[in-house]
Amino acid sequence: MNTETRNVTAGGVAGGEAPTVVVVGAGPAGLMAADVLAGAGCRVRVFDRMPSPARKFLLAGRGGLNLTHSAPREPFLRRYGAAADWLAPMLDAFPPSRLRAFAAELGEPTFIGTSGRVFPQAFKASPLLRSWLRRLDTLGVELAGRRLWTGWDEAGRLTFAGEAAPVAADAVVLALGGASWPRLGSDGGWTGLLAGRGVALAPLTAANVGALATWSPLLRERFAGHPLKRIAVTFGDTTIRGEAVLTAHGLEGGPFYALAPKLREALAAGADSTVIIDLRPDLAIETLSDRLAEARKGESLSNRLRKAAGLEPAAIGLLREAGAPPTHAWDLAAAIKRLPVRVTGLAGLERAISTAGGVTRAAVDEGLMLRAVPGTFVAGEMLDWEAPTGGYLLQASFATGQRAAEGVLARLGRPLPPRWVGGW
Ligand SMILES: Cc1cc2nc3c(=O)[nH]c(=O)nc-3n(C[C@H](O)[C@H](O)[C@H](O)COP(=O)(O)OP(=O)(O)OC[C@H]3O[C@@H](n4cnc5c(N)ncnc54)[C@H](O)[C@@H]3O)c2cc1C
């Protein structure tokens, strides 16, 4: 591994007995914090409300586990929008190359897909997680499930439903995730606990969330779950290419996730929220029209759309949903390239890929310690940053997990782990 040794100059309880650090939340951020802390000689106890760790990470793995992205540093950082400058030092210390090396160390080498996204070779999360849990076990990390963190007692110890006595620690890392897919464990229940201690929070809202639309029973029954491959979706002056999935209640997928913030604004303002879908963005309207005009006489419209325009059944269904398609080749081509779909709302947090909002940057110091709760650090999606899908979410979760662990080590006066010198 490309690392170099670092020492820390901060004061604290150097030497002597190993300090105890409690990590609450066994997702990617919490487990990374635990890994770094245990590697640095701390006694680490991880608590999670779920019976087993990293449920969301495992679910993310079902879609291929997009661990990170191969984009160069600048465009990569831009994907974090307003939080880019805040996260930059953490991502520099734990860049995509570091995450890829970490996966390889755990026996899961990665590859770059055609879209630039990075995946483990197994294309899923479970082998990586299994191997990681084995390593944490070897490092002496104690993992306890079915422990719901409920706050602090009068002595400042952590209280858990499922744990008989309050738990004392020399430092605490909270890595409780956002509030999407609450049945996987992260439900944002921590907001009340932190707000009660004076921690500044931005409201939790759904990010990377699908668009809602009203479909006919026919479209819903026949095509829910079908992909719409290689489309372009335009809202206002923004066009996003990608793949989507027609769902029972609307449309999911990269283009819609990316357009969600603008759609949210329009919906809140009561403005027009119609998106325009180009079902064949790679074909100029002239070419498409010529192909449609060449179709054999007497051929059914569906066959014409399938053969001449190369549309898949779900795309044809969506086209028909807007009304009877025109028969004239040019008009038909125009309908294929400018299909309006009125978005009636955005899906809720329960189905969002991620959560915007959370603990604000003003509420933590540069080691991610809560200013209002000294000795307690925060990592992962519960911090107030957001990013599109593409591996940026996991990358920042891991990077902030490392940073919070380093913040703990600095506070406790322990040496920091070796610095990553493998570049971006
Ligand atoms: C369907 C889906 C697919 C995704 N795919 C990708 C992808 O391919 N690439 C990508 O980069 N990102 C993806 N993500 C996002 C990514 O999984 C998250 O950003 C990431 O898991 C956040 O990590 P975390 O450790 O901050 O939080 P989490 O993974 O949410 O972990 C937080 C943990 O805290 C526990 N917890 C919460 N509250 C309490 C409490 N009070 N007491 C005790 N424990 C508690 C939870 O049980 C949970 O285990 C996907 C998300 C979803 C939903």
Short mmCIF file of C-alpha atoms and ligand atoms in Angstrom, two decimals:
data_model
loop_
_atom_site.label_atom_id
_atom_site.label_comp_id
_atom_site.label_asym_id
_atom_site.label_seq_id
_atom_site.Cartn_x
_atom_site.Cartn_y
_atom_site.Cartn_z
CA MET A 1 0.00 0.00 0.00
CA ASN A 2 1.27 3.52 -0.81
CA THR A 3 1.52 5.09 2.60
CA GLU A 4 3.94 7.03 4.75
CA THR A 5 4.08 7.31 8.52
CA ARG A 6 2.59 10.34 10.23
CA ASN A 7 2.82 11.59 13.77
CA VAL A 8 0.39 13.79 15.56
CA THR A 9 1.32 16.69 17.78
CA ALA A 10 -2.06 17.30 19.39
CA GLY A 11 -2.27 16.85 23.16
CA GLY A 12 -4.26 14.08 24.80
CA VAL A 13 -3.89 10.77 26.53
CA ALA A 14 -0.89 9.37 24.65
CA GLY A 15 0.46 5.98 25.68
CA GLY A 16 -0.93 3.88 28.54
CA GLU A 17 -4.02 1.77 28.23
CA ALA A 18 -5.81 1.63 24.91
CA PRO A 19 -8.67 4.15 24.84
CA THR A 20 -12.18 2.89 24.20
CA VAL A 21 -13.97 4.38 21.22
CA VAL A 22 -17.62 3.67 20.55
CA VAL A 23 -18.82 3.81 16.97
CA VAL A 24 -22.59 3.98 16.51
CA GLY A 25 -23.72 2.87 13.07
CA ALA A 26 -22.18 -0.06 11.19
CA GLY A 27 -22.49 1.28 7.65
CA PRO A 28 -19.51 2.07 5.40
CA ALA A 29 -18.65 5.28 7.34
CA GLY A 30 -18.81 3.69 10.79
CA LEU A 31 -16.94 0.55 9.77
CA MET A 32 -14.21 2.64 8.13
CA ALA A 33 -13.85 4.69 11.31
CA ALA A 34 -13.69 1.44 13.32
CA ASP A 35 -11.05 0.04 10.97
CA VAL A 36 -8.79 3.07 11.28
CA LEU A 37 -9.25 3.33 15.06
CA ALA A 38 -8.64 -0.35 15.72
CA GLY A 39 -5.62 -0.27 13.39
CA ALA A 40 -4.30 2.58 15.54
CA GLY A 41 -4.57 0.50 18.70
CA CYS A 42 -7.89 1.68 20.16
CA ARG A 43 -10.41 -0.65 21.70
CA VAL A 44 -13.36 -0.24 19.36
CA ARG A 45 -16.97 -1.13 20.10
CA VAL A 46 -19.46 -0.78 17.22
CA PHE A 47 -23.19 -0.65 17.94
CA ASP A 48 -25.99 -0.81 15.38
CA ARG A 49 -29.73 -1.01 15.73
CA MET A 50 -30.03 -3.68 13.05
CA PRO A 51 -29.29 -7.37 13.74
CA SER A 52 -26.47 -7.35 11.18
CA PRO A 53 -24.20 -4.60 9.82
CA ALA A 54 -24.21 -2.54 6.62
CA ARG A 55 -27.67 -3.38 5.32
CA LYS A 56 -27.74 -0.40 2.95
CA PHE A 57 -24.27 -1.20 1.62
CA LEU A 58 -25.51 -4.71 0.83
CA LEU A 59 -28.57 -3.31 -0.94
CA ALA A 60 -26.36 -0.91 -2.91
CA GLY A 61 -24.42 -3.99 -3.95
CA ARG A 62 -27.46 -5.54 -5.56
CA GLY A 63 -27.32 -2.96 -8.32
CA GLY A 64 -23.63 -3.71 -8.98
CA LEU A 65 -22.01 -1.80 -6.08
CA ASN A 66 -20.71 1.31 -7.72
CA LEU A 67 -17.91 1.95 -5.19
CA THR A 68 -16.45 5.12 -6.64
CA HIS A 69 -15.77 6.91 -9.93
CA SER A 70 -12.69 7.20 -12.12
CA ALA A 71 -13.21 10.92 -12.92
CA PRO A 72 -10.16 13.14 -12.31
CA ARG A 73 -9.99 15.15 -9.09
CA GLU A 74 -11.58 18.42 -10.23
CA PRO A 75 -14.69 17.08 -11.96
CA PHE A 76 -14.98 14.49 -9.17
CA LEU A 77 -15.04 17.18 -6.48
CA ARG A 78 -17.54 19.28 -8.43
CA ARG A 79 -20.11 16.54 -7.96
CA TYR A 80 -20.38 17.54 -4.29
CA GLY A 81 -21.63 21.02 -5.21
CA ALA A 82 -21.55 23.46 -2.31
CA ALA A 83 -19.84 20.91 -0.04
CA ALA A 84 -16.91 20.33 -2.45
CA ASP A 85 -14.40 22.58 -0.67
CA TRP A 86 -15.39 21.12 2.71
CA LEU A 87 -14.93 17.53 1.58
CA ALA A 88 -11.85 18.14 -0.60
CA PRO A 89 -9.21 17.61 2.15
CA MET A 90 -10.99 14.46 3.31
CA LEU A 91 -11.22 13.09 -0.23
CA ASP A 92 -7.58 14.01 -0.87
CA ALA A 93 -6.66 11.95 2.20
CA PHE A 94 -8.94 9.11 1.09
CA PRO A 95 -9.25 9.39 -2.71
CA PRO A 96 -10.76 6.85 -5.13
CA SER A 97 -7.35 5.17 -5.57
CA ARG A 98 -7.28 4.53 -1.83
CA LEU A 99 -10.76 3.02 -1.87
CA ARG A 100 -9.81 0.80 -4.80
CA ALA A 101 -6.66 -0.33 -2.96
CA PHE A 102 -8.73 -1.00 0.14
CA ALA A 103 -11.11 -3.21 -1.85
CA ALA A 104 -8.19 -5.04 -3.44
CA GLU A 105 -6.62 -5.62 -0.01
CA LEU A 106 -9.87 -7.29 0.98
CA GLY A 107 -9.63 -9.60 -2.01
CA GLU A 108 -12.01 -7.62 -4.24
CA PRO A 109 -10.06 -5.89 -7.01
CA THR A 110 -12.04 -3.24 -8.89
CA PHE A 111 -12.55 -2.34 -12.54
CA ILE A 112 -13.68 0.78 -14.37
CA GLY A 113 -16.94 0.36 -16.30
CA THR A 114 -17.63 2.03 -19.64
CA SER A 115 -19.34 4.94 -17.85
CA GLY A 116 -16.23 5.61 -15.75
CA ARG A 117 -17.87 4.13 -12.67
CA VAL A 118 -15.79 1.79 -10.53
CA PHE A 119 -17.09 -1.62 -9.42
CA PRO A 120 -15.64 -4.56 -7.50
CA GLN A 121 -14.97 -7.51 -9.78
CA ALA A 122 -17.64 -9.59 -8.03
CA PHE A 123 -20.10 -6.79 -8.86
CA LYS A 124 -21.67 -7.03 -5.42
CA ALA A 125 -21.05 -6.00 -1.83
CA SER A 126 -21.31 -9.24 0.13
CA PRO A 127 -17.83 -10.73 -0.50
CA LEU A 128 -16.19 -7.37 0.26
CA LEU A 129 -18.22 -6.93 3.44
CA ARG A 130 -17.55 -10.49 4.61
CA SER A 131 -13.84 -10.07 4.18
CA TRP A 132 -13.92 -6.63 5.86
CA LEU A 133 -15.81 -7.97 8.88
CA ARG A 134 -13.23 -10.75 9.22
CA ARG A 135 -10.47 -8.17 9.23
CA LEU A 136 -12.26 -6.02 11.82
CA ASP A 137 -12.69 -9.10 13.96
CA THR A 138 -8.97 -9.82 13.71
CA LEU A 139 -8.31 -6.23 14.78
CA GLY A 140 -10.41 -6.89 17.89
CA VAL A 141 -13.40 -4.72 16.91
CA GLU A 142 -16.50 -5.71 18.89
CA LEU A 143 -19.70 -5.52 16.90
CA ALA A 144 -23.09 -5.51 18.63
CA GLY A 145 -26.38 -5.51 16.73
CA ARG A 146 -29.90 -4.79 17.93
CA ARG A 147 -28.66 -1.76 19.88
CA LEU A 148 -30.70 1.35 19.17
CA TRP A 149 -28.86 4.48 20.30
CA THR A 150 -31.29 6.60 22.33
CA GLY A 151 -29.08 9.43 23.65
CA TRP A 152 -27.00 10.14 26.74
CA ASP A 153 -27.50 9.65 30.46
CA GLU A 154 -26.75 12.40 33.04
CA ALA A 155 -23.10 11.28 33.17
CA GLY A 156 -22.73 11.72 29.40
CA ARG A 157 -22.61 7.98 28.72
CA LEU A 158 -24.40 6.59 25.66
CA THR A 159 -27.70 4.85 26.19
CA PHE A 160 -29.01 2.09 23.95
CA ALA A 161 -32.26 0.19 23.76
CA GLY A 162 -31.01 -3.40 23.84
CA GLU A 163 -28.01 -2.66 26.10
CA ALA A 164 -28.68 -2.97 29.82
CA ALA A 165 -26.20 -0.39 31.09
CA PRO A 166 -25.10 2.99 29.70
CA VAL A 167 -21.85 2.80 27.73
CA ALA A 168 -18.84 4.97 28.56
CA ALA A 169 -16.19 5.85 25.99
CA ASP A 170 -13.13 8.05 25.60
CA ALA A 171 -14.56 9.20 22.28
CA VAL A 172 -17.60 8.48 20.13
CA VAL A 173 -18.13 8.34 16.37
CA LEU A 174 -21.70 8.68 15.19
CA ALA A 175 -22.20 7.28 11.68
CA LEU A 176 -25.96 6.92 11.62
CA GLY A 177 -26.59 7.52 7.93
CA GLY A 178 -29.34 9.62 6.37
CA ALA A 179 -33.02 8.81 6.35
CA SER A 180 -33.61 7.03 3.06
CA TRP A 181 -34.75 3.38 2.99
CA PRO A 182 -35.48 3.51 6.75
CA ARG A 183 -36.23 -0.19 6.91
CA LEU A 184 -32.49 -0.78 6.42
CA GLY A 185 -31.74 0.99 9.71
CA SER A 186 -31.07 4.66 8.94
CA ASP A 187 -34.23 6.58 9.73
CA GLY A 188 -32.89 9.98 10.76
CA GLY A 189 -34.15 9.41 14.32
CA TRP A 190 -30.90 10.93 15.53
CA THR A 191 -31.89 14.44 14.42
CA GLY A 192 -33.94 15.04 17.56
CA LEU A 193 -31.12 13.79 19.80
CA LEU A 194 -28.51 16.08 18.23
CA ALA A 195 -30.82 19.09 17.92
CA GLY A 196 -31.49 18.66 21.65
CA ARG A 197 -27.76 19.17 22.27
CA GLY A 198 -27.68 22.35 20.18
CA VAL A 199 -26.16 20.80 17.02
CA ALA A 200 -27.06 22.81 13.90
CA LEU A 201 -28.82 20.62 11.33
CA ALA A 202 -30.07 21.18 7.79
CA PRO A 203 -33.42 19.43 7.25
CA LEU A 204 -33.15 15.89 5.84
CA THR A 205 -34.64 15.68 2.35
CA ALA A 206 -34.67 13.02 -0.33
CA ALA A 207 -31.82 13.16 -2.85
CA ASN A 208 -31.29 10.96 -5.90
CA VAL A 209 -34.94 10.27 -5.95
CA GLY A 210 -37.28 9.18 -8.73
CA ALA A 211 -39.98 11.30 -10.39
CA LEU A 212 -43.66 10.53 -9.95
CA ALA A 213 -46.03 10.46 -12.92
CA THR A 214 -49.58 9.27 -13.46
CA TRP A 215 -49.70 6.26 -15.74
CA SER A 216 -52.62 4.43 -17.28
CA PRO A 217 -53.30 0.99 -15.77
CA LEU A 218 -52.14 -0.52 -19.09
CA LEU A 219 -48.69 1.11 -18.98
CA ARG A 220 -48.29 0.30 -15.30
CA GLU A 221 -49.25 -3.33 -15.63
CA ARG A 222 -47.30 -4.06 -18.79
CA PHE A 223 -44.16 -2.01 -18.36
CA ALA A 224 -43.45 -1.26 -14.67
CA GLY A 225 -39.87 -2.41 -14.06
CA HIS A 226 -38.85 -2.14 -17.72
CA PRO A 227 -35.76 -0.12 -18.63
CA LEU A 228 -35.64 2.84 -20.98
CA LYS A 229 -32.13 2.56 -22.33
CA ARG A 230 -30.02 5.40 -23.76
CA ILE A 231 -32.52 8.22 -23.39
CA ALA A 232 -32.02 11.94 -22.80
CA VAL A 233 -34.24 13.85 -20.39
CA THR A 234 -34.58 17.62 -20.53
CA PHE A 235 -35.98 19.90 -17.89
CA GLY A 236 -35.58 23.64 -18.41
CA ASP A 237 -32.13 24.17 -19.87
CA THR A 238 -30.65 20.93 -18.49
CA THR A 239 -30.44 17.72 -20.49
CA ILE A 240 -29.19 14.52 -18.90
CA ARG A 241 -28.49 11.34 -20.83
CA GLY A 242 -28.65 7.93 -19.24
CA GLU A 243 -30.84 5.01 -18.49
CA ALA A 244 -34.13 5.03 -16.58
CA VAL A 245 -36.62 2.50 -15.34
CA LEU A 246 -40.34 2.86 -15.76
CA THR A 247 -41.91 2.16 -12.37
CA ALA A 248 -45.52 1.73 -11.27
CA HIS A 249 -45.55 5.34 -10.11
CA GLY A 250 -43.15 7.15 -12.38
CA LEU A 251 -39.55 7.05 -13.53
CA GLU A 252 -36.33 6.16 -11.70
CA GLY A 253 -32.71 6.43 -12.76
CA GLY A 254 -29.72 8.71 -13.23
CA PRO A 255 -31.33 11.43 -15.41
CA PHE A 256 -34.25 11.82 -12.99
CA TYR A 257 -32.03 11.77 -9.90
CA ALA A 258 -29.90 14.48 -11.45
CA LEU A 259 -32.91 16.62 -12.37
CA ALA A 260 -34.64 16.12 -9.00
CA PRO A 261 -33.34 19.34 -7.33
CA LYS A 262 -34.66 21.48 -10.22
CA LEU A 263 -37.91 19.54 -10.35
CA ARG A 264 -38.31 19.98 -6.60
CA GLU A 265 -37.97 23.74 -6.98
CA ALA A 266 -40.48 23.86 -9.83
CA LEU A 267 -42.97 21.69 -7.98
CA ALA A 268 -42.68 23.80 -4.82
CA ALA A 269 -43.24 26.98 -6.87
CA GLY A 270 -46.23 25.45 -8.65
CA ALA A 271 -44.38 25.96 -11.96
CA ASP A 272 -44.52 23.68 -15.00
CA SER A 273 -42.83 20.37 -14.17
CA THR A 274 -43.01 18.68 -17.55
CA VAL A 275 -39.84 16.89 -18.65
CA ILE A 276 -39.10 16.18 -22.29
CA ILE A 277 -37.79 12.72 -23.07
CA ASP A 278 -35.80 12.01 -26.20
CA LEU A 279 -36.18 8.28 -26.78
CA ARG A 280 -33.50 8.25 -29.51
CA PRO A 281 -30.99 10.96 -28.60
CA ASP A 282 -28.29 9.40 -30.81
CA LEU A 283 -30.34 9.90 -33.99
CA ALA A 284 -30.95 13.29 -35.62
CA ILE A 285 -34.61 13.93 -36.33
CA GLU A 286 -33.91 13.89 -40.10
CA THR A 287 -32.33 10.43 -39.96
CA LEU A 288 -35.09 9.11 -37.76
CA SER A 289 -37.75 10.55 -40.03
CA ASP A 290 -36.09 9.05 -43.14
CA ARG A 291 -35.95 5.63 -41.49
CA LEU A 292 -39.57 5.82 -40.44
CA ALA A 293 -40.60 6.93 -43.95
CA GLU A 294 -38.82 3.92 -45.48
CA ALA A 295 -40.88 1.45 -43.46
CA ARG A 296 -42.87 -1.07 -45.52
CA LYS A 297 -46.42 -0.28 -46.51
CA GLY A 298 -49.02 -1.96 -44.31
CA GLU A 299 -46.54 -2.48 -41.48
CA SER A 300 -48.06 -1.96 -38.02
CA LEU A 301 -47.05 1.13 -36.08
CA SER A 302 -45.44 -0.98 -33.37
CA ASN A 303 -43.30 -2.80 -35.91
CA ARG A 304 -42.35 0.47 -37.53
CA LEU A 305 -41.32 1.92 -34.19
CA ARG A 306 -39.42 -1.21 -33.22
CA LYS A 307 -37.63 -1.86 -36.51
CA ALA A 308 -37.16 1.58 -38.04
CA ALA A 309 -36.77 3.63 -34.85
CA GLY A 310 -35.20 0.86 -32.74
CA LEU A 311 -37.56 1.49 -29.82
CA GLU A 312 -38.01 -1.11 -27.11
CA PRO A 313 -41.52 -2.14 -26.01
CA ALA A 314 -41.49 0.09 -22.88
CA ALA A 315 -40.46 3.11 -24.95
CA ILE A 316 -43.27 2.38 -27.39
CA GLY A 317 -45.68 2.05 -24.48
CA LEU A 318 -44.55 5.41 -23.11
CA LEU A 319 -44.93 7.03 -26.51
CA ARG A 320 -48.46 5.71 -26.83
CA GLU A 321 -49.23 6.93 -23.31
CA ALA A 322 -48.97 10.51 -24.59
CA GLY A 323 -51.78 9.86 -27.10
CA ALA A 324 -52.09 8.17 -30.48
CA PRO A 325 -48.69 8.67 -32.19
CA PRO A 326 -48.82 10.65 -35.48
CA THR A 327 -48.47 8.63 -38.65
CA HIS A 328 -46.49 11.09 -40.78
CA ALA A 329 -42.80 10.16 -40.54
CA TRP A 330 -41.52 13.62 -39.58
CA ASP A 331 -44.20 14.14 -36.93
CA LEU A 332 -43.61 10.66 -35.56
CA ALA A 333 -39.87 11.30 -35.36
CA ALA A 334 -40.58 14.58 -33.56
CA ALA A 335 -42.86 12.78 -31.09
CA ILE A 336 -40.11 10.22 -30.38
CA LYS A 337 -37.56 12.93 -29.79
CA ARG A 338 -39.76 15.27 -27.78
CA LEU A 339 -42.00 13.19 -25.58
CA PRO A 340 -43.51 15.27 -22.75
CA VAL A 341 -44.09 13.63 -19.36
CA ARG A 342 -45.63 15.67 -16.59
CA VAL A 343 -43.90 15.04 -13.29
CA THR A 344 -46.46 15.22 -10.49
CA GLY A 345 -44.02 14.97 -7.59
CA LEU A 346 -40.85 13.31 -6.34
CA ALA A 347 -40.74 9.94 -4.59
CA GLY A 348 -40.37 10.11 -0.80
CA LEU A 349 -37.37 9.50 1.43
CA GLU A 350 -38.38 5.87 1.88
CA ARG A 351 -37.30 5.16 -1.72
CA ALA A 352 -34.57 7.76 -2.18
CA ILE A 353 -31.02 6.57 -2.87
CA SER A 354 -29.62 9.16 -0.48
CA THR A 355 -30.41 12.06 1.83
CA ALA A 356 -29.54 15.72 1.57
CA GLY A 357 -29.15 17.80 4.74
CA GLY A 358 -27.85 16.70 8.13
CA VAL A 359 -25.14 17.94 10.50
CA THR A 360 -23.91 21.24 9.06
CA ARG A 361 -20.27 22.02 8.45
CA ALA A 362 -20.48 24.84 11.00
CA ALA A 363 -21.47 22.29 13.64
CA VAL A 364 -18.19 20.32 13.37
CA ASP A 365 -14.50 21.14 13.47
CA GLU A 366 -12.06 19.97 10.82
CA GLY A 367 -11.70 16.59 12.52
CA LEU A 368 -15.51 16.25 12.30
CA MET A 369 -15.99 16.66 16.05
CA LEU A 370 -19.31 18.17 17.10
CA ARG A 371 -18.52 21.58 18.56
CA ALA A 372 -21.55 21.29 20.84
CA VAL A 373 -20.64 17.78 22.07
CA PRO A 374 -16.85 17.61 22.54
CA GLY A 375 -15.45 14.10 22.08
CA THR A 376 -18.26 13.08 19.72
CA PHE A 377 -17.47 12.88 16.01
CA VAL A 378 -19.73 12.48 13.00
CA ALA A 379 -19.19 10.68 9.67
CA GLY A 380 -20.95 9.59 6.51
CA GLU A 381 -24.28 10.51 5.05
CA MET A 382 -25.53 12.15 8.25
CA LEU A 383 -23.28 15.10 7.41
CA ASP A 384 -24.77 17.86 5.26
CA TRP A 385 -23.41 17.02 1.79
CA GLU A 386 -25.06 15.48 -1.21
CA ALA A 387 -23.88 14.04 -4.49
CA PRO A 388 -25.32 12.28 -7.51
CA THR A 389 -25.15 8.52 -7.96
CA GLY A 390 -21.97 7.27 -9.61
CA GLY A 391 -19.95 6.13 -6.58
CA TYR A 392 -19.67 9.60 -5.04
CA LEU A 393 -21.88 8.69 -2.08
CA LEU A 394 -19.85 5.73 -0.90
CA GLN A 395 -16.55 7.50 -1.60
CA ALA A 396 -17.49 10.40 0.69
CA SER A 397 -18.91 8.05 3.32
CA PHE A 398 -15.60 6.16 3.50
CA ALA A 399 -13.52 9.34 3.39
CA THR A 400 -15.46 11.04 6.20
CA GLY A 401 -15.29 7.81 8.21
CA GLN A 402 -11.51 7.96 8.00
CA ARG A 403 -11.48 11.67 8.85
CA ALA A 404 -13.64 11.23 11.94
CA ALA A 405 -11.34 8.42 13.13
CA GLU A 406 -8.34 10.69 12.62
CA GLY A 407 -10.14 13.42 14.53
CA VAL A 408 -10.60 10.97 17.42
CA LEU A 409 -6.94 9.92 17.32
CA ALA A 410 -5.77 13.54 17.29
CA ARG A 411 -7.98 14.34 20.29
CA LEU A 412 -6.73 11.30 22.18
CA GLY A 413 -3.12 12.15 21.34
CA ARG A 414 -2.57 8.91 19.43
CA PRO A 415 -0.37 8.65 16.33
CA LEU A 416 -2.27 9.02 13.09
CA PRO A 417 -2.24 6.12 10.63
CA PRO A 418 0.06 6.31 7.60
CA ARG A 419 -0.85 8.93 5.03
CA TRP A 420 -1.98 7.72 1.60
CA VAL A 421 0.57 8.77 -1.01
CA GLY A 422 -0.88 6.88 -3.96
CA GLY A 423 -2.31 10.02 -5.61
CA TRP A 424 -5.90 10.58 -6.58
C1 LIG B 1 -30.85 1.28 -3.19
C2 LIG B 1 -29.56 2.01 -2.92
C3 LIG B 1 -28.49 1.85 -3.79
C4 LIG B 1 -27.30 2.57 -3.57
N1 LIG B 1 -26.26 2.38 -4.44
C5 LIG B 1 -25.11 3.08 -4.26
C6 LIG B 1 -24.01 2.90 -5.13
O1 LIG B 1 -24.02 2.03 -6.02
N2 LIG B 1 -22.91 3.70 -4.96
C7 LIG B 1 -22.85 4.64 -3.97
O2 LIG B 1 -21.85 5.35 -3.87
N3 LIG B 1 -23.85 4.77 -3.07
C8 LIG B 1 -24.97 4.03 -3.20
N4 LIG B 1 -26.00 4.18 -2.30
C9 LIG B 1 -25.81 5.09 -1.16
C10 LIG B 1 -24.92 4.48 -0.07
O3 LIG B 1 -25.35 3.16 0.22
C11 LIG B 1 -24.97 5.36 1.20
O4 LIG B 1 -24.59 6.67 0.85
C12 LIG B 1 -24.05 4.83 2.30
O5 LIG B 1 -24.47 3.54 2.72
C13 LIG B 1 -24.02 5.77 3.50
O6 LIG B 1 -23.16 5.21 4.45
P1 LIG B 1 -23.26 5.58 6.00
O7 LIG B 1 -22.31 4.70 6.70
O8 LIG B 1 -23.13 7.05 6.17
O9 LIG B 1 -24.77 5.25 6.42
P2 LIG B 1 -25.58 3.87 6.36
O10 LIG B 1 -25.03 2.95 5.35
O11 LIG B 1 -26.99 4.29 6.23
O12 LIG B 1 -25.33 3.23 7.80
C14 LIG B 1 -25.82 3.83 8.98
C15 LIG B 1 -26.02 2.76 10.05
O13 LIG B 1 -26.45 3.40 11.25
C16 LIG B 1 -27.42 2.59 11.87
N5 LIG B 1 -28.26 3.42 12.74
C17 LIG B 1 -29.03 4.47 12.38
N6 LIG B 1 -29.62 5.01 13.46
C18 LIG B 1 -29.22 4.28 14.52
C19 LIG B 1 -29.47 4.34 15.92
N7 LIG B 1 -30.23 5.29 16.47
N8 LIG B 1 -28.86 3.44 16.74
C20 LIG B 1 -28.05 2.48 16.22
N9 LIG B 1 -27.78 2.37 14.91
C21 LIG B 1 -28.35 3.26 14.07
C22 LIG B 1 -28.18 1.96 10.72
O14 LIG B 1 -28.82 0.75 11.12
C23 LIG B 1 -27.08 1.73 9.69
O15 LIG B 1 -26.53 0.43 9.78
C24 LIG B 1 -27.18 3.46 -2.47
C25 LIG B 1 -28.25 3.60 -1.59
C26 LIG B 1 -29.44 2.88 -1.79
C27 LIG B 1 -30.57 3.07 -0.83
#
